[in-house]
XYZ file of C-alpha atoms in Angstrom:
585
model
C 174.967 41.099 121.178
C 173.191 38.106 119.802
C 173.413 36.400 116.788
C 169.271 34.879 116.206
C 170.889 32.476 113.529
C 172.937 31.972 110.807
C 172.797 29.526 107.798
C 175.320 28.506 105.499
C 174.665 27.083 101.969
C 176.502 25.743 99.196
C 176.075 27.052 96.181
C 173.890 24.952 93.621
C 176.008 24.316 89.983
C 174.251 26.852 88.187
C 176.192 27.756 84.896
C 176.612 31.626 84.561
C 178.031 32.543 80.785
C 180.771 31.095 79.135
C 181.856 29.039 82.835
C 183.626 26.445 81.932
C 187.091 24.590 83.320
C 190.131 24.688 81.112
C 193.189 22.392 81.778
C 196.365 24.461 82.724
C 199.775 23.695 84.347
C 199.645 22.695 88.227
C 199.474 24.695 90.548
C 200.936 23.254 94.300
C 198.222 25.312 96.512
C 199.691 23.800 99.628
C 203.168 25.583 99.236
C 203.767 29.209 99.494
C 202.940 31.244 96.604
C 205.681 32.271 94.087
C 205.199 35.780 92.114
C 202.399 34.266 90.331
C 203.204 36.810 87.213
C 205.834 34.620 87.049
C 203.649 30.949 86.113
C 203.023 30.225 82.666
C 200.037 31.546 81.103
C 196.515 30.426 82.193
C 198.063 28.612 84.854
C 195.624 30.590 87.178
C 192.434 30.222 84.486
C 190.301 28.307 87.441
C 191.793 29.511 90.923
C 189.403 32.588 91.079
C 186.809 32.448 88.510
C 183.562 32.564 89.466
C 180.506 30.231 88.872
C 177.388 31.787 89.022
C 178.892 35.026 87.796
C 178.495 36.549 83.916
C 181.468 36.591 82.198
C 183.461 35.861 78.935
C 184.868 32.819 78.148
C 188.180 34.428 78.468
C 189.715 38.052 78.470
C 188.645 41.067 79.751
C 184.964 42.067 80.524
C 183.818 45.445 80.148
C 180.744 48.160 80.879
C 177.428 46.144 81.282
C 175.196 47.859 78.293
C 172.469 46.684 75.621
C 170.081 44.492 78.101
C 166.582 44.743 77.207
C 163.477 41.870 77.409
C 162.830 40.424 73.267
C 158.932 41.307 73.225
C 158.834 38.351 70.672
C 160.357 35.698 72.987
C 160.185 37.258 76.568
C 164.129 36.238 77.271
C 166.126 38.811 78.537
C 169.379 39.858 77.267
C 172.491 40.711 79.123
C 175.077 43.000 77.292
C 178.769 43.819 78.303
C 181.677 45.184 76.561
C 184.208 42.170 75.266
C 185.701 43.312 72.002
C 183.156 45.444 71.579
C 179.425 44.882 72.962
C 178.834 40.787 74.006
C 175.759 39.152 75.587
C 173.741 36.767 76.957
C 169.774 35.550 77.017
C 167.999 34.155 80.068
C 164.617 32.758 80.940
C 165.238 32.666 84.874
C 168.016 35.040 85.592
C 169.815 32.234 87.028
C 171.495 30.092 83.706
C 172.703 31.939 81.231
C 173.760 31.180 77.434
C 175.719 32.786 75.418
C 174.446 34.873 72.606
C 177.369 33.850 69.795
C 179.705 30.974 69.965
C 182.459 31.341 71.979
C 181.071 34.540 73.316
C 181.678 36.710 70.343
C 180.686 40.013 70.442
C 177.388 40.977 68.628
C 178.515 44.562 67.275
C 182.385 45.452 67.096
C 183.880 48.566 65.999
C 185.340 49.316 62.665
C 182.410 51.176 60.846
C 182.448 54.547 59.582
C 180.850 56.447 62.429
C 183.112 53.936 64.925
C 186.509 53.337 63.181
C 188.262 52.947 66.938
C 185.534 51.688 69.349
C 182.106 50.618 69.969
C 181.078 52.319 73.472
C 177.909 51.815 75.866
C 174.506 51.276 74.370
C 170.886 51.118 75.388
C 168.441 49.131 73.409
C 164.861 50.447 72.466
C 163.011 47.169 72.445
C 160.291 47.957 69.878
C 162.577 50.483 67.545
C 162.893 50.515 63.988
C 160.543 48.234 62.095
C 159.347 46.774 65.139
C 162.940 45.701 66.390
C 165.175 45.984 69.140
C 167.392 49.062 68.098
C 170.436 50.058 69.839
C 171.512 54.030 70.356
C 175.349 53.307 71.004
C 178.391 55.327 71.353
C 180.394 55.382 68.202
C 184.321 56.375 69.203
C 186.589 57.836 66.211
C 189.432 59.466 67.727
C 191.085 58.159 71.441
C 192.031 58.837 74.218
C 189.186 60.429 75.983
C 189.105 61.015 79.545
C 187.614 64.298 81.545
C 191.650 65.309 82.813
C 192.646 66.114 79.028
C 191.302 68.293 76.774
C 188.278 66.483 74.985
C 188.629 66.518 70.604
C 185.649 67.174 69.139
C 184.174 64.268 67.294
C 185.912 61.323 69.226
C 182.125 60.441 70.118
C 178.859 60.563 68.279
C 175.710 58.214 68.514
C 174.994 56.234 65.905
C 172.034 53.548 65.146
C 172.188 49.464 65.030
C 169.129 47.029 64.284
C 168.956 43.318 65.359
C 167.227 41.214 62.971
C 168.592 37.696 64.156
C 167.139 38.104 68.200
C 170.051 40.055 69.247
C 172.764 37.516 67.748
C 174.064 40.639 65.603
C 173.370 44.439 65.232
C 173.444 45.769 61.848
C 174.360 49.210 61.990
C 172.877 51.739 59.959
C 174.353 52.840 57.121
C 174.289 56.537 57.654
C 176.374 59.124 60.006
C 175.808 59.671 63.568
C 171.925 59.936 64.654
C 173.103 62.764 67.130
C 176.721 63.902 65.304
C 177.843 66.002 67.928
C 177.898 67.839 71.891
C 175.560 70.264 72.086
C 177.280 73.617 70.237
C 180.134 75.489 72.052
C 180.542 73.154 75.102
C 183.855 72.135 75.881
C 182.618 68.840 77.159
C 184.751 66.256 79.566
C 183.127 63.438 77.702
C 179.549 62.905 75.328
C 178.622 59.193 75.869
C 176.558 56.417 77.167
C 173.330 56.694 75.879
C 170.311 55.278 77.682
C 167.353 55.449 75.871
C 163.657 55.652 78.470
C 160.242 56.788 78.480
C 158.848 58.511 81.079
C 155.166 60.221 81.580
C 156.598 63.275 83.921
C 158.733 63.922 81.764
C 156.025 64.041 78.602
C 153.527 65.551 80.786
C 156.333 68.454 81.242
C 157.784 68.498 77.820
C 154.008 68.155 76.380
C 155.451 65.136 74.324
C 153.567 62.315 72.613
C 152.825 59.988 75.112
C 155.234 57.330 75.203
C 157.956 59.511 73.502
C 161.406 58.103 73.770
C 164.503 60.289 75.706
C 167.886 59.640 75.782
C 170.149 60.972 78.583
C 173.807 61.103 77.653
C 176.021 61.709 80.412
C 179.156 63.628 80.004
C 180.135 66.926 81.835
C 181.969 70.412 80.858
C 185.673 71.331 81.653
C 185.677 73.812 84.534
C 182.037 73.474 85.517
C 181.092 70.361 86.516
C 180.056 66.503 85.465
C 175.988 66.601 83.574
C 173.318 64.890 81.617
C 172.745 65.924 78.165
C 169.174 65.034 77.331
C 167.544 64.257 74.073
C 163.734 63.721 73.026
C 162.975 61.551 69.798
C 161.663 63.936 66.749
C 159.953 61.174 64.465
C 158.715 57.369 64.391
C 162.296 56.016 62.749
C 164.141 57.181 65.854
C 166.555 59.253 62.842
C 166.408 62.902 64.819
C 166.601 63.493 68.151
C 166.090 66.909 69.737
C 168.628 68.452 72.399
C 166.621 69.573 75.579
C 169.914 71.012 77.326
C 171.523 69.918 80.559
C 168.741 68.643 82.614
C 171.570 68.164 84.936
C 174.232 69.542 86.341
C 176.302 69.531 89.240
C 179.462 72.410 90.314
C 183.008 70.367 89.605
C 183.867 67.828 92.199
C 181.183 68.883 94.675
C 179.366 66.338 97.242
C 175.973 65.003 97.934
C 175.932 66.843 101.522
C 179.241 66.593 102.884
C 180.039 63.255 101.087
C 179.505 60.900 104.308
C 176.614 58.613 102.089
C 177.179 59.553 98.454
C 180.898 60.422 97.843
C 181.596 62.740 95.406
C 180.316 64.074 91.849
C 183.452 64.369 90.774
C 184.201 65.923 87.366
C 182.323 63.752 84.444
C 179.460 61.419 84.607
C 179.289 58.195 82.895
C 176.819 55.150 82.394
C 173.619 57.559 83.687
C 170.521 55.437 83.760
C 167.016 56.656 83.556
C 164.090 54.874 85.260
C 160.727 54.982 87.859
C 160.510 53.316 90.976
C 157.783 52.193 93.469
C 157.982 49.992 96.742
C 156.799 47.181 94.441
C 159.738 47.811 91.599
C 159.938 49.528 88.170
C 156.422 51.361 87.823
C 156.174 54.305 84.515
C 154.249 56.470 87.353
C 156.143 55.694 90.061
C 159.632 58.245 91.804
C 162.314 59.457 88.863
C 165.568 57.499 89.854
C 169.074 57.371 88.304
C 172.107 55.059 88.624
C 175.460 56.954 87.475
C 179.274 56.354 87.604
C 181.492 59.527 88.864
C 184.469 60.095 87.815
C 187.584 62.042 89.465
C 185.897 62.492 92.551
C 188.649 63.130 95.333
C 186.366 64.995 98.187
C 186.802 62.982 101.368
C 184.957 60.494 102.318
C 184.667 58.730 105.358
C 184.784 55.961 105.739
C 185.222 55.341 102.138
C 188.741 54.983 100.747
C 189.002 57.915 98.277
C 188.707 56.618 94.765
C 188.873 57.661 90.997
C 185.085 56.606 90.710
C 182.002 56.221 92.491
C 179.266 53.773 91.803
C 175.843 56.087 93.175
C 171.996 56.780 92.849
C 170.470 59.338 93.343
C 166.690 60.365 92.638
C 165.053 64.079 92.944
C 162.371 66.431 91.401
C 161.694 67.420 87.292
C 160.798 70.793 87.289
C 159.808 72.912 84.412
C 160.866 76.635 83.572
C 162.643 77.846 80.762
C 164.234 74.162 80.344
C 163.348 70.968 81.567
C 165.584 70.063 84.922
C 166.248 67.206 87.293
C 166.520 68.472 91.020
C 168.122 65.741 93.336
C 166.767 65.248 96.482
C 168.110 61.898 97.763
C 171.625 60.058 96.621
C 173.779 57.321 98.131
C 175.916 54.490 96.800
C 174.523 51.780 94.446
C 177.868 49.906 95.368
C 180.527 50.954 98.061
C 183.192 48.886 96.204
C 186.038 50.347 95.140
C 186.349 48.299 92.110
C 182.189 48.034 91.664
C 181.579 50.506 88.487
C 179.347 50.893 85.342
C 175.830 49.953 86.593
C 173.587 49.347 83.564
C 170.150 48.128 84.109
C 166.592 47.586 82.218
C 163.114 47.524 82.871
C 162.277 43.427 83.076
C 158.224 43.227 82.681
C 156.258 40.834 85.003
C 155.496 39.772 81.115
C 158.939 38.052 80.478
C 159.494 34.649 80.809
C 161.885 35.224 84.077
C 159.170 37.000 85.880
C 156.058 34.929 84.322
C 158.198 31.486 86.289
C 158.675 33.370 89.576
C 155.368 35.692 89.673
C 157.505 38.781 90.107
C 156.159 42.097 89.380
C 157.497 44.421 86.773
C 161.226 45.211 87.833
C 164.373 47.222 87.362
C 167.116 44.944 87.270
C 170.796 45.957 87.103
C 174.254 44.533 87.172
C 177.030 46.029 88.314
C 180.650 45.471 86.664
C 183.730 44.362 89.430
C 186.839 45.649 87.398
C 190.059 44.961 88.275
C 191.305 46.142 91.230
C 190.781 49.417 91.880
C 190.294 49.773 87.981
C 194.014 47.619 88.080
C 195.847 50.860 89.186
C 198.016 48.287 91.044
C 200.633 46.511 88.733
C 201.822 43.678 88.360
C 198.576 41.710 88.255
C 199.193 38.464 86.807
C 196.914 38.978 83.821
C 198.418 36.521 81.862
C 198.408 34.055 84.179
C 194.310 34.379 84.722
C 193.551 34.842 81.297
C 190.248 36.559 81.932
C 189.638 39.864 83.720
C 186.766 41.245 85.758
C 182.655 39.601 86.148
C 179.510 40.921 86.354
C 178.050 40.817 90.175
C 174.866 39.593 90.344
C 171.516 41.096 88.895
C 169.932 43.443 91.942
C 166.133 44.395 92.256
C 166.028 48.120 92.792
C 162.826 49.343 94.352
C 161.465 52.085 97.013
C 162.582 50.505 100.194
C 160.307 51.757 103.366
C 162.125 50.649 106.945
C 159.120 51.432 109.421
C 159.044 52.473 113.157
C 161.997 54.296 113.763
C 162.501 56.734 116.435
C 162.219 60.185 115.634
C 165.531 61.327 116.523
C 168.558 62.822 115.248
C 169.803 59.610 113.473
C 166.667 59.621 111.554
C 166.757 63.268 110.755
C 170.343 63.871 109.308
C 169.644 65.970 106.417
C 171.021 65.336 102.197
C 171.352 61.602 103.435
C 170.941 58.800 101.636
C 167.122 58.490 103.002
C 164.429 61.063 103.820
C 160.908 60.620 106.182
C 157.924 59.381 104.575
C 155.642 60.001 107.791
C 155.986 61.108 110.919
C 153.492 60.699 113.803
C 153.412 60.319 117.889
C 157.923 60.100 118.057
C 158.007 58.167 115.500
C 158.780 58.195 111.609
C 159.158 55.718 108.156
C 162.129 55.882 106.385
C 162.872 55.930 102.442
C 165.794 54.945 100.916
C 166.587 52.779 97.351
C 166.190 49.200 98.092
C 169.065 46.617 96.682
C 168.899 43.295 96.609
C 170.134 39.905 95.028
C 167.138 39.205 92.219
C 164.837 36.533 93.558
C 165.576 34.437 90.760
C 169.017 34.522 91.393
C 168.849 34.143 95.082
C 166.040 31.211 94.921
C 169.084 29.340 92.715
C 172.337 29.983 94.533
C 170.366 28.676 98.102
C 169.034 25.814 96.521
C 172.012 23.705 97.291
C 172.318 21.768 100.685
C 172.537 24.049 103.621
C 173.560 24.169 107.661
C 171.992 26.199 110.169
C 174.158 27.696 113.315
C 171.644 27.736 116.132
C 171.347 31.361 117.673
C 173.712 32.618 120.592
C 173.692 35.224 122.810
C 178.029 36.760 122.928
C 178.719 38.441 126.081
C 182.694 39.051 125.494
C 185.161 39.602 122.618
C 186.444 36.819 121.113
C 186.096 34.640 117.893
C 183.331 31.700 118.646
C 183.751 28.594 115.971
C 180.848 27.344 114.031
C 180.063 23.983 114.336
C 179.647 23.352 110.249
C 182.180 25.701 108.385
C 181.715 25.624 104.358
C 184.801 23.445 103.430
C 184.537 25.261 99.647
C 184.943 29.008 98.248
C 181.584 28.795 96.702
C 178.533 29.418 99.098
C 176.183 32.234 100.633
C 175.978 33.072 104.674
C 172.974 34.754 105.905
C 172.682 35.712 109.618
C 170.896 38.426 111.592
C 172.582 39.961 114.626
C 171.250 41.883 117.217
C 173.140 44.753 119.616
C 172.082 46.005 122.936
C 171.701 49.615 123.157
C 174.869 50.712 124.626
C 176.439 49.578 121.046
C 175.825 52.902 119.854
C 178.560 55.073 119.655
C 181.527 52.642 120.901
C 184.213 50.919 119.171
C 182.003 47.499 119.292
C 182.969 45.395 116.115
C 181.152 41.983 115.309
C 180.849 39.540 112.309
C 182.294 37.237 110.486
C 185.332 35.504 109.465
C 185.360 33.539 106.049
C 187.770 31.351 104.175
C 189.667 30.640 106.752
C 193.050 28.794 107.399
C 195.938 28.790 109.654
C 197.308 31.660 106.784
C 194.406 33.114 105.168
C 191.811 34.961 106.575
C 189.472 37.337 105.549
C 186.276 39.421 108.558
C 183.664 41.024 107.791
C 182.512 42.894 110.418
C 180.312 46.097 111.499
C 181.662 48.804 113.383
C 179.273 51.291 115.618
C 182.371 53.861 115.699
C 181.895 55.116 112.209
C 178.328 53.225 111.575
C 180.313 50.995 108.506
C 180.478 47.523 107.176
C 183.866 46.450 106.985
C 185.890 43.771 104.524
C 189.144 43.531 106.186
C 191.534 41.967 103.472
C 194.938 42.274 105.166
C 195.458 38.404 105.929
C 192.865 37.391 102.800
C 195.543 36.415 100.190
C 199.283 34.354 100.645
C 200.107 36.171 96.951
C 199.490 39.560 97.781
C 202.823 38.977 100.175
C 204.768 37.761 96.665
C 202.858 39.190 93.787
C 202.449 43.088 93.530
C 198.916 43.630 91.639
C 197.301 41.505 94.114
C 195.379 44.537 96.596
C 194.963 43.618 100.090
C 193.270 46.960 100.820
C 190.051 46.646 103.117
C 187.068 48.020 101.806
C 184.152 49.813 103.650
C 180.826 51.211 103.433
C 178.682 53.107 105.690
C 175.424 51.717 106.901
C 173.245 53.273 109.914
C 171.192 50.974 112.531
C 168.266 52.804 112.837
C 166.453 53.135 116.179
C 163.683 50.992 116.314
C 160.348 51.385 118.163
C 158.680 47.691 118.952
C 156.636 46.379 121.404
C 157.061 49.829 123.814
C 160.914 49.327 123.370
C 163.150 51.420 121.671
C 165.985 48.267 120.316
C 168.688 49.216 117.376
C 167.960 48.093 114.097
C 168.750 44.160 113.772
C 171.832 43.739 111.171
C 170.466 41.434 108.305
C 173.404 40.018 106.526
C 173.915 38.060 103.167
C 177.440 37.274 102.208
C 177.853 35.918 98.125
C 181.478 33.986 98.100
C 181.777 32.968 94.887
C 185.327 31.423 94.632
C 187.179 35.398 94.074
C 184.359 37.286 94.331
C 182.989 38.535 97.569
C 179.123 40.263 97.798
C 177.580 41.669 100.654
C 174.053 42.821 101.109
C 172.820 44.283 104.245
C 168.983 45.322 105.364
C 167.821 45.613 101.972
C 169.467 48.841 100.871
C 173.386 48.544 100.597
C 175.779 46.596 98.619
C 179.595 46.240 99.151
C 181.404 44.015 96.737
C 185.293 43.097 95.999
C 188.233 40.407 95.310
C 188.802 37.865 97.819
C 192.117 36.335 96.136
């Protein structure tokens, strides 16, 4: 195999929201760690935190919801749950500041329609009067979850108006906009509204052009996780018609048999609603949907089964008695196990991020890293930390076209997570969802000094040094790496190994055997040995190395790698369509 080149740089200072240092106890990092839930509080504020992540200034982040682009000032605003919906503006995508001091939130819960909680929101940019108006879940009775049986009101959708540039939502003061599930459905769950427009979807419906829907995700007990969607009725966004499950899946059945998009699980959450071409977000361009998946426990290899999946999918609207979404395509916006929530938003080539770098119009969405494993390990020293879970950074989603590739059985696995675009003389083009970093944000964290690793050609196993090694937990490694044909189908493993000592380790490697990129985190962290919440479980996600066809050879598909570390949190991107992200304590 050969590795062309790799480069190392260190990540510029950008400030992400709310990042700042705090002085807490000492810490001796050159003895062995003690049960860290047993240090005084905030003694561990710094150790992992991010810097050119979104989060809180302290305490626990939550669903990313409410972005949208201001039409007045072109910034674009970055909502998460904290307390009940927080946020953040940008002009770059890079630097973020805080919407409220402190990082208050700018809508809590309390009200009449939401006594008990303030769920996921999606903001219609030009709403009421003119102004951004938010469509949010309004909670009055907990707990809700799909395993128990659901009580009917605990979630309505209810109306809030920003007339301070997003700084505060004043809700309406009225009940619910839609007060209810549709009539006689036991439903799972009846929340996360995202609000889009779509011209299939009024060309079917014979709306309005430019008509507002709103797809609700949810599911029914016994038959299977859905979307509930809703078309606006009148100009003041008061009435919104139900258009019935546009869709629906059988309970906890799989994309295919599972192998590239898990599970459906039992209830769907966080559903987003938008168009895609090769260039980004286009109104005319392929339907597309980002959704979480809950309960899923069909197998998946080589996926470590999990309570949640983070997927896409896109498909078909067809029109008979009912308006319905057909999928035809579906794979995994994020394969890691403690990646969840994806919210995203259209970002024009008119706002001021895109006007600075020339980018087109986009669809740009963040994904939220929980806990681990949605802290289902415990023990966690949460205390300790004082702040829980980031935002990973913003991703471009787009129609992603890989070119040339031999027309053969790798290429032609059916209910994949790509499909053939054109096919001519043994050869075919791929289509898949692109994902990658946001240019923006990319452009910033490599803007710092850098070392290349001149290219090698490795002949035997073995671990081969770098000459420069980054000597901090804050940097971004991007390397290609090329396999001769007899790679395919043997236990060859190659890749990298990153924050690295004489105890700590953690690889990153791709393995031909079951086509997956692999985080091995067994030797990443001293406290997992002492401290209980702390997982050293790897993580894995499948990826397939096309066949090629180039220059009257037939090579495997080059491996094009870009690993994030931001001090605890670990990204990787490979070949422009697949994302794996976790803790690296």
């Amino acid at each position: 195999m050969k590795l062309s080149s790799a480069i190392f740089v260190f990540l510029a200072d950008r400030a992400a929201c709310a990042v700042f240092s705090r002085e807490v106890s000492s810490v001796d990092y050159n003895s062995a760690p003690p049960n860290l839930s047993t240090l005084a509080n905030a003694t561990l504020f710094n150790t992992w935190r991010p810097r050119a992540h979104i989060l809180p200034p302290s305490g626990k982040i939550g669903d990313p919801c409410m972005h949208y682009t201001d039409p007045t000032t072109g910034l674009f605003h970055v909502g998460f749950l904290h307390d009940g919906i927080a946020g953040a503006i940008t002009d770059d995508l890079a630097t973020y500041t805080d919407l409220m001091p402190d990082g208050r939130p700018s809508i809590v819960a309390g009200g009449k329609n939401d006594p008990l909680a303030v769920f996921d929101g999606s903001v219609i940019p030009n709403g009421i009067d003119g102004l951004p108006t938010l469509l949010y879940t309004s909670v009055s009775y907990l707990p809700i979850h799909w395993s128990i049986p659901y009580t009917r009101g605990s979630e309505t959708q209810s109306l809030a108006v920003t007339y301070d540039g997003g700084r505060n939502f004043t809700k309406l003061s009225q009940g619910p906009v839609i007060p209810s599930p549709p009539f006689a459905l036991n439903v799972t769950a009846f929340r996360d509204p995202y609000a889009f427009q779509n011209p299939a979807l009024d060309s079917a419906l014979n709306s309005t052009q430019g008509t507002w829907y709103t797809a609700i995700s949810g599911g029914v007990h016994n038959i299977g996780p859905c979307q509930f969607l809703y078309r606006q009725h009148d100009a003041g966004f008061q009435y919104w018609e139900y258009l019935g499950q546009w869709w629906q899946e059988p309970v906890n059945t799989t994309w295919g048999n599972g192998d590239w998009a898990g599970g459906w699980g039992f209830n769907f959450e966080v559903g987003n609603v938008f168009s895609l071409n090769e260039n980004g977000y286009s109104e005319n361009g392929e339907l597309f949907m980002t959704l979480g998946t809950e309960g899923s426990e069909a197998p998946v290899t080589p996926r470590v089964t999990s309570i949640h999946g983070m997927l896409w999918v896109t498909g078909n609207i067809t029109k008979g008695d009912s308006v319905a979404f057909t999928p035809t395509m579906a794979g995994f916006l994020d394969w890691g196990l403690s990646s969840y929530a994806a919210a995203g938003k259209i970002l024009p080539a008119t706002s001021k991020a895109s006007a600075k770098s020339g980018a087109p119009d986009r669809f740009i969405s963040y994904v939220w890293l929980t806990g681990d494993q949605f802290e289902l390990a415990t023990g966690f020293p949460t205390a300790q930390q004082n702040w829980t879970g980031t935002l990973l950074l913003p991703r471009e989603l787009k129609v992603e076209t890989l070119p040339n590739v031999v027309d053969n059985e790798l290429a032609r696995e059916p209910l994949s997570s790509w499909r053939v675009s054109r096919e001519e003389s043994g050869q075919v083009d791929l289509q898949t969802m692109g994902i990658s970093i946001a240019r923006e944000t990319y452009n910033a964290l490599t803007s710092g000094s850098s070392s290349v690793e001149a290219g090698r050609t490795l002949s035997e196993a073995g671990d081969v040094a770098f000459e420069t090694s980054p000597s901090s937990k804050f940097f971004v490694l991007t390397a290609n790496i090329s396999f001769p044909s007899s790679a395919r189908g043997s236990d060859l493993q190659s890749g990298f190994k990153i924050l690295s000592s004489e105890l700590e380790s953690t690889s990153i490697y791709y393995q031909f055997s079951n086509e997956s990129v692999i985080i091995d985190r067994s030797n990443t962290s001293a406290a997992a040995k002492t401290t209980d919440g702390i997982s050293s479980d790897n993580e894995a996600g499948r990826l397939r190395l096309f066949d090629i066809a180039q220059n009257g050879a037939e090579n495997i598909e080059t491996l094009e790698l870009t690993i994030v570390v931001d001090s605890g949190v670990l990204e990787i991107y490979a070949n422009g369509r697949f994302a794996l992200s976790t803790w690296a304590r």
